[in-house]
Structure formats: structure tokens, C-alpha cells
Amino acid sequence: MVCLIAVISNYGLICLPRSDLFLLFAITVGITSITPALSKNLNDSYLAAIGFTIFILVQTFYSIRLKSTFDEQILLKMKNQELVNSLEENRAKMNQNIKVLEDLSLHDDLTQLPNRRFLMNKFLNSRLEAEKETQFSLMILDLDNFKTINDRFGHLVGDKVLIKVAAILKNSLRGTDCAARVGGEEFVV
């Protein structure tokens, strides 16, 4: 907590934080203790010059101190803005990554068709629509003897067959239709 104390002198009003009142007090005590000794040899204008010099020194000290505090506040505001910007960028990246992860969780990696999870959501929605007197059909496709393709020609060829079947299904669908890969060689339309 900063407490400002105003000191009125012949040279103006000085506002000091409470912690620095001791500095002014020490300077004042120093002047008053040497003033009787000096007053015999020094005139009032010289003492006034000393007082004014001390006043200028104190004012300079505070102006430097206030400027450094002001500069620190500006730096803190800049740093805070950098952190806010960084947080917003990270939030945007995180939201983008969430969308990618959601898409990956709902689609088969090999064929890029929707997967069983997507199909179940779609099925539940279609069923709710069917209760509103909308018709829908469900077709299940299983590639017969697909294991022999994998065994005879290898999994790379088997993957190419699955990709080709998925492409044929995608190209054969209407806008309202949905095809999904629900198992190794099982598809649902």
C-alpha cells in the first residue's frame, strides 16, 4: 500500500511515499543540525540554495523513480498482451485439433468413409426421423472371401480393394445416403 505524504515548503508542495518520508526527515534533520553552525557564517540565501538543491534532488529522484515504475507498467501491459495473444492462438489451435480428432474418431482411416460410431449416430437420427413418417433403408454389404485376397496377394492389395469398394460406394450414393465401413470388409449403406 502506498501512502503519499505532502510536505509544504517555501519551494512548493512535495508528495512523498511514506517509505521515503524518512529520507526527507534525515535531510531536514541534517540541515537543521548544521544550520545553527552555518548561520553564523552563511547568509539566508545560501541556506535557501541548499534547501532548493535538496528539493531538486528529491524531485529528480522521484521523477526517475516514477518513470521507471511507469516503464515497468508499460512492459507488464505488453507482456500481458503477448500472453493473451498466445493464449488465443493456442485456443484456436486446440479447437482446430479437436475438430481433427473428432473427424478422425468418426471416419475410417483407410477408406475415409464414416465408421461404426458415425453410423450409429446417423442411425439414431434416421430412426427418430422415421418415427415422423420419414422412410429409410439399411443395406449391409460383406465382401465374400476377402480373407483369401489378403492371404493370396497380401494386405496391401487387400487395402487397395477396400479403398476401391469405398470409392464405388461414395460415387453411387445420393445426397441423403450414407456409406460407412463398420468392420474389416463390412460396409453399411
Rosetta silent file (secondary structure, phi, psi, omega in degrees, C-alpha in Angstrom):
SEQUENCE: MVCLIAVISNYGLICLPRSDLFLLFAITVGITSITPALSKNLNDSYLAAIGFTIFILVQTFYSIRLKSTFDEQILLKMKNQELVNSLEENRAKMNQNIKVLEDLSLHDDLTQLPNRRFLMNKFLNSRLEAEKETQFSLMILDLDNFKTINDRFGHLVGDKVLIKVAAILKNSLRGTDCAARVGGEEFVV
SCORE:     score description
SCORE:     0.000 S_00000001
   1 L     0.000  128.353 -179.104    0.000    0.000    0.000 S_00000001
   2 L   -99.120  129.721  178.448    1.454    3.334   -0.998 S_00000001
   3 L  -117.832  120.097  179.681    0.777    6.270    1.272 S_00000001
   4 E   -94.306  137.075  178.183    1.616    9.703   -0.086 S_00000001
   5 E  -120.645  128.086  179.726    2.540   12.454    2.308 S_00000001
   6 E   -93.450  130.228  177.851    2.516   16.057    1.146 S_00000001
   7 E  -114.958  123.655  179.455    5.218   18.300    2.527 S_00000001
   8 E   -98.505  127.029  177.506    4.745   22.027    2.131 S_00000001
   9 E  -130.068 -179.086  177.190    7.899   24.058    1.950 S_00000001
  10 L   -66.372  -15.222 -173.466    8.878   27.509    0.747 S_00000001
  11 L  -106.455    7.512  177.204    9.624   25.901   -2.610 S_00000001
  12 E   128.151 -172.934 -178.587    6.320   24.180   -3.292 S_00000001
  13 E   -99.894  126.160  179.038    4.360   21.082   -2.457 S_00000001
  14 E  -115.175  127.931  176.008    6.245   17.764   -2.479 S_00000001
  15 E  -101.872  124.265 -176.514    4.333   14.478   -2.421 S_00000001
  16 E  -124.813  140.675  168.757    6.327   11.622   -0.954 S_00000001
  17 E   -64.363  149.441 -176.663    5.556    7.967   -0.409 S_00000001
  18 H   -55.450  -37.075 -177.643    5.512    7.165    3.282 S_00000001
  19 H   -65.112  -26.120 -178.301    8.608    4.974    2.964 S_00000001
  20 H   -96.486    1.843  175.438   10.620    7.921    1.642 S_00000001
  21 H   -62.916  -33.306  179.950    9.490   10.317    4.343 S_00000001
  22 H   -63.566  -35.320  177.038   12.425    9.054    6.378 S_00000001
  23 H   -63.316  -47.270  179.475   14.812   10.230    3.650 S_00000001
  24 H   -64.389  -40.091  179.178   13.319   13.724    3.735 S_00000001
  25 H   -61.112  -43.798  179.510   13.333   13.654    7.519 S_00000001
  26 H   -63.202  -41.140  179.338   17.034   12.733    7.558 S_00000001
  27 H   -65.328  -43.241 -179.299   17.849   15.517    5.099 S_00000001
  28 H   -64.335  -44.424  178.665   15.813   18.021    7.123 S_00000001
  29 H   -61.323  -40.761  178.879   17.430   16.967   10.399 S_00000001
  30 H   -61.044  -43.064 -178.745   20.831   17.249    8.740 S_00000001
  31 H   -68.272  -45.111 -177.181   20.121   20.797    7.570 S_00000001
  32 H   -69.305  -27.877  179.430   18.659   21.955   10.862 S_00000001
  33 H   -76.026  -30.950  179.220   21.542   20.442   12.814 S_00000001
  34 H   -94.150  -10.072 -177.794   24.144   22.206   10.713 S_00000001
  35 H   -62.321  -45.826  179.762   22.064   25.367   10.259 S_00000001
  36 H   -60.036  -38.888 -179.607   22.966   26.959   13.642 S_00000001
  37 H   -69.178  -37.912 -177.922   26.636   26.378   12.959 S_00000001
  38 H   -79.064  -27.557 -173.934   26.334   27.628    9.406 S_00000001
  39 H   -63.312  -24.932  177.374   24.061   30.505   10.213 S_00000001
  40 L   -68.436  -37.296 -174.397   26.907   32.402   11.784 S_00000001
  41 L  -103.093  -21.779 -175.215   28.929   32.177    8.607 S_00000001
  42 L  -111.482  146.655  177.951   26.313   31.712    5.916 S_00000001
  43 L   -89.942  172.967 -176.714   23.538   34.010    4.934 S_00000001
  44 H   -63.825  -31.963 -179.065   19.924   33.000    4.358 S_00000001
  45 H   -67.456  -33.830  177.471   20.250   32.915    0.575 S_00000001
  46 H   -68.286  -42.850  177.516   22.947   30.257    0.825 S_00000001
  47 H   -64.157  -37.134  177.099   20.750   28.152    3.102 S_00000001
  48 H   -64.360  -38.282  178.560   17.887   28.697    0.688 S_00000001
  49 H   -64.818  -39.706  177.996   20.111   27.473   -2.143 S_00000001
  50 H   -64.372  -45.605  178.854   20.979   24.339   -0.152 S_00000001
  51 H   -61.216  -43.338  179.084   17.295   23.728    0.560 S_00000001
  52 H   -64.564  -38.924  178.081   16.405   24.290   -3.080 S_00000001
  53 H   -62.807  -43.347  178.371   19.183   21.925   -4.197 S_00000001
  54 H   -63.720  -41.720  177.801   17.899   19.249   -1.849 S_00000001
  55 H   -59.153  -45.446  179.716   14.376   19.859   -3.157 S_00000001
  56 H   -62.702  -42.933  178.979   15.610   19.443   -6.754 S_00000001
  57 H   -61.339  -43.567  179.958   17.477   16.252   -5.828 S_00000001
  58 H   -65.463  -44.947  178.625   14.374   14.791   -4.163 S_00000001
  59 H   -61.389  -41.962  178.682   12.178   15.784   -7.116 S_00000001
  60 H   -62.593  -44.253  178.168   14.698   14.257   -9.562 S_00000001
  61 H   -56.380  -46.640 -178.856   14.807   11.088   -7.501 S_00000001
  62 H   -71.321  -36.272  178.630   11.024   10.795   -7.609 S_00000001
  63 H   -66.293  -38.488  176.595   10.696   11.644  -11.272 S_00000001
  64 H   -65.957  -43.339 -178.659   13.249    8.921  -12.131 S_00000001
  65 H   -64.785  -43.446  178.284   11.501    6.509   -9.807 S_00000001
  66 H   -64.669  -39.158  178.849    8.058    7.301  -11.222 S_00000001
  67 H   -63.899  -42.786  179.594    9.359    6.955  -14.792 S_00000001
  68 H   -65.827  -37.199  176.655   10.835    3.540  -14.033 S_00000001
  69 H   -64.961  -42.247  178.286    7.546    2.488  -12.425 S_00000001
  70 H   -62.943  -44.106  177.964    5.643    3.772  -15.459 S_00000001
  71 H   -62.025  -40.267  177.973    8.041    1.930  -17.797 S_00000001
  72 H   -63.089  -39.419  178.342    7.587   -1.251  -15.758 S_00000001
  73 H   -64.768  -40.987  178.245    3.806   -0.892  -16.067 S_00000001
  74 H   -63.368  -44.266  178.511    4.085   -0.472  -19.839 S_00000001
  75 H   -62.378  -40.781  178.594    6.324   -3.550  -20.047 S_00000001
  76 H   -65.226  -40.008  177.285    3.895   -5.536  -17.906 S_00000001
  77 H   -64.100  -40.691  178.514    0.969   -4.489  -20.114 S_00000001
  78 H   -64.312  -44.271  179.737    2.930   -5.512  -23.226 S_00000001
  79 H   -63.328  -40.912  177.892    3.850   -8.851  -21.657 S_00000001
  80 H   -61.957  -43.209  179.117    0.239   -9.371  -20.610 S_00000001
  81 H   -64.468  -39.355  176.482   -0.955   -8.668  -24.167 S_00000001
  82 H   -60.461  -42.220  179.521    1.619  -11.127  -25.529 S_00000001
  83 H   -66.262  -39.528  177.876    0.307  -13.774  -23.131 S_00000001
  84 H   -63.922  -45.037  178.585   -3.297  -13.052  -24.124 S_00000001
  85 H   -61.429  -43.752  179.383   -2.396  -13.309  -27.825 S_00000001
  86 H   -62.781  -41.101  178.561   -0.502  -16.539  -27.209 S_00000001
  87 H   -63.094  -42.602  179.260   -3.453  -17.936  -25.270 S_00000001
  88 H   -65.373  -40.176  177.092   -5.858  -17.048  -28.089 S_00000001
  89 H   -63.427  -44.977  179.635   -3.564  -18.664  -30.674 S_00000001
  90 H   -64.266  -37.423  178.263   -3.252  -21.795  -28.549 S_00000001
  91 H   -65.423  -41.707  179.047   -7.025  -21.894  -28.033 S_00000001
  92 H   -64.343  -43.055  177.788   -7.600  -21.619  -31.799 S_00000001
  93 H   -63.047  -41.504 -179.194   -5.061  -24.399  -32.457 S_00000001
  94 H   -63.857  -43.653  178.320   -6.659  -26.544  -29.761 S_00000001
  95 H   -62.943  -38.323  177.100  -10.145  -26.072  -31.252 S_00000001
  96 H   -65.118  -43.319  178.670   -8.769  -26.971  -34.674 S_00000001
  97 H   -64.345  -35.699  177.634   -7.080  -30.077  -33.239 S_00000001
  98 H   -63.702  -42.626  178.441  -10.329  -31.063  -31.504 S_00000001
  99 H   -63.132  -40.362  178.188  -12.173  -30.878  -34.828 S_00000001
 100 H   -63.732  -44.470  179.586   -9.480  -33.012  -36.473 S_00000001
 101 H   -64.420  -39.695  176.778   -9.667  -35.556  -33.646 S_00000001
 102 H   -62.336  -43.007  178.991  -13.469  -35.647  -33.834 S_00000001
 103 H   -63.049  -42.934  178.634  -13.252  -36.231  -37.587 S_00000001
 104 H   -64.413  -34.909 -178.799  -10.656  -38.976  -37.083 S_00000001
 105 H   -74.824  -15.190 -178.467  -12.824  -40.629  -34.444 S_00000001
 106 H  -108.855    1.958 -177.937  -15.803  -40.720  -36.824 S_00000001
 107 E  -132.743  147.155  176.465  -14.041  -41.872  -40.021 S_00000001
 108 L   -74.543  130.469 -176.170  -12.156  -44.934  -41.141 S_00000001
 109 L   -66.106  -37.635 -175.797   -8.510  -44.060  -41.761 S_00000001
 110 L   -74.666  -52.121 -172.441   -8.053  -46.377  -44.757 S_00000001
 111 L   -95.018  -12.023 -175.413  -11.198  -45.740  -46.791 S_00000001
 112 L    63.869   12.692  174.252  -12.074  -42.264  -45.445 S_00000001
 113 L   -83.265  157.611  172.526  -15.651  -43.470  -45.052 S_00000001
 114 E   -58.218  154.510 -178.229  -17.549  -42.846  -41.845 S_00000001
 115 L  -104.754 -171.029 -176.280  -17.022  -45.565  -39.238 S_00000001
 116 H   -59.401  -41.886 -179.065  -19.320  -47.529  -36.905 S_00000001
 117 H   -60.829  -46.436  177.988  -19.549  -44.668  -34.351 S_00000001
 118 H   -60.941  -44.088 -178.178  -20.655  -42.209  -37.054 S_00000001
 119 H   -62.124  -41.110 -179.913  -23.105  -44.763  -38.428 S_00000001
 120 H   -63.733  -41.964  176.757  -24.693  -45.371  -35.020 S_00000001
 121 H   -62.339  -44.690  179.208  -25.248  -41.625  -34.556 S_00000001
 122 H   -63.945  -40.852 -179.665  -26.685  -41.366  -38.068 S_00000001
 123 H   -62.630  -45.111  179.521  -28.861  -44.433  -37.480 S_00000001
 124 H   -62.145  -42.570  177.959  -30.324  -43.000  -34.280 S_00000001
 125 H   -64.421  -41.104  179.308  -31.101  -39.699  -36.034 S_00000001
 126 H   -65.696  -37.854  179.272  -32.658  -41.541  -39.012 S_00000001
 127 H   -65.479  -39.431  176.339  -34.726  -43.660  -36.676 S_00000001
 128 H   -64.136  -37.841  177.330  -36.061  -40.541  -34.944 S_00000001
 129 H   -68.695  -35.121  179.691  -36.939  -39.128  -38.361 S_00000001
 130 H   -64.026  -33.375  177.232  -38.612  -42.428  -39.300 S_00000001
 131 L   -66.163  -18.816  176.766  -40.919  -42.020  -36.317 S_00000001
 132 L   -93.426   21.280  177.201  -42.007  -38.780  -38.003 S_00000001
 133 L    74.399   23.074  172.068  -43.142  -40.864  -41.001 S_00000001
 134 L   -95.012  134.168 -178.062  -39.902  -40.479  -42.975 S_00000001
 135 L   -89.882  150.221  172.310  -38.783  -43.731  -44.576 S_00000001
 136 L  -149.992  157.112 -179.564  -35.260  -45.081  -44.540 S_00000001
 137 L  -125.306  158.241  178.754  -33.485  -48.240  -45.625 S_00000001
 138 L  -133.543  127.162 -179.856  -30.430  -50.043  -44.368 S_00000001
 139 L  -124.368  129.925  179.263  -28.183  -52.206  -46.552 S_00000001
 140 E  -110.710  128.906  179.943  -25.309  -54.304  -45.202 S_00000001
 141 E  -116.151  135.292  175.762  -22.510  -55.374  -47.556 S_00000001
 142 E  -131.127  126.974  179.958  -19.922  -58.021  -46.812 S_00000001
 143 L   -78.981  112.649 -178.673  -17.137  -58.817  -49.270 S_00000001
 144 L   -68.530  143.038  176.201  -17.173  -62.591  -49.631 S_00000001
 145 L    56.765   29.541 -179.462  -13.869  -64.447  -49.460 S_00000001
 146 H   -65.902  -31.034  179.799  -11.951  -61.259  -48.711 S_00000001
 147 H   -60.594  -35.210  179.657   -9.580  -63.200  -46.438 S_00000001
 148 H   -67.657  -31.634  176.234   -8.339  -65.150  -49.431 S_00000001
 149 H   -64.730  -46.504  178.805   -7.371  -61.888  -51.184 S_00000001
 150 H   -62.818  -43.012 -177.418   -5.305  -60.855  -48.158 S_00000001
 151 H   -68.488  -40.145 -174.332   -3.777  -64.336  -47.828 S_00000001
 152 H   -82.011  -42.265 -174.167   -3.000  -64.759  -51.504 S_00000001
 153 H  -110.270   -8.694  179.288   -1.943  -61.249  -52.577 S_00000001
 154 L    99.694  163.356 -176.134   -1.055  -59.556  -49.274 S_00000001
 155 H   -70.704  -28.975  178.185   -2.605  -56.872  -47.140 S_00000001
 156 H   -63.015  -42.540  177.140   -1.516  -54.002  -49.417 S_00000001
 157 H   -67.625  -40.309  177.388   -3.615  -55.436  -52.258 S_00000001
 158 H   -60.541  -40.576  177.220   -6.462  -56.102  -49.797 S_00000001
 159 H   -63.513  -40.473  178.800   -6.283  -52.459  -48.692 S_00000001
 160 H   -63.527  -37.393  177.340   -6.453  -51.320  -52.323 S_00000001
 161 H   -63.898  -44.710  179.716   -9.574  -53.465  -52.827 S_00000001
 162 H   -62.674  -40.738  178.825  -11.217  -51.890  -49.748 S_00000001
 163 H   -64.209  -40.699  179.881  -10.329  -48.391  -50.983 S_00000001
 164 H   -67.161  -42.167  177.566  -11.783  -49.173  -54.421 S_00000001
 165 H   -62.717  -42.909  178.634  -15.013  -50.557  -52.938 S_00000001
 166 H   -61.001  -41.455  178.616  -15.317  -47.455  -50.735 S_00000001
 167 H   -63.934  -41.765  178.220  -14.829  -45.210  -53.813 S_00000001
 168 H   -61.905  -43.186  179.004  -17.539  -47.115  -55.726 S_00000001
 169 H   -63.375  -45.706 -179.952  -19.922  -46.739  -52.778 S_00000001
 170 H   -58.577  -43.063 -177.390  -19.197  -42.995  -52.430 S_00000001
 171 H   -73.622  -15.888 -176.702  -19.804  -42.401  -56.150 S_00000001
 172 H   -96.868   -5.211 -173.786  -23.066  -44.384  -56.078 S_00000001
 173 L   -85.264  151.955  169.752  -24.723  -42.527  -53.206 S_00000001
 174 L   -85.565  172.628 -179.335  -27.400  -39.892  -53.330 S_00000001
 175 L   -62.238  -29.473 -178.571  -27.017  -36.721  -51.249 S_00000001
 176 L   -90.869   -7.606 -177.479  -29.120  -38.118  -48.434 S_00000001
 177 L   -84.493  161.197  178.641  -27.379  -41.523  -48.376 S_00000001
 178 L  -142.115  130.893  174.677  -24.534  -42.517  -46.127 S_00000001
 179 L  -114.470  143.113 -179.556  -21.995  -45.306  -46.529 S_00000001
 180 E  -143.145  148.856  172.925  -19.798  -46.488  -43.675 S_00000001
 181 E   -96.541  118.556 -174.854  -17.150  -49.136  -43.075 S_00000001
 182 L  -108.548   -9.278  179.494  -18.164  -50.975  -39.931 S_00000001
 183 L  -157.790 -169.853 -178.396  -15.689  -53.868  -39.944 S_00000001
 184 L   -50.788  -58.696  178.776  -12.783  -55.349  -41.854 S_00000001
 185 L  -126.452   25.149 -178.491  -14.683  -55.959  -45.089 S_00000001
 186 E  -107.472  132.626  179.856  -18.174  -54.950  -43.937 S_00000001
 187 E  -127.586  152.320  176.113  -19.921  -51.840  -45.208 S_00000001
 188 E  -130.061  136.352  176.688  -23.332  -50.347  -44.449 S_00000001
 189 L  -121.556    0.000    0.000  -25.332  -48.014  -46.702 S_00000001
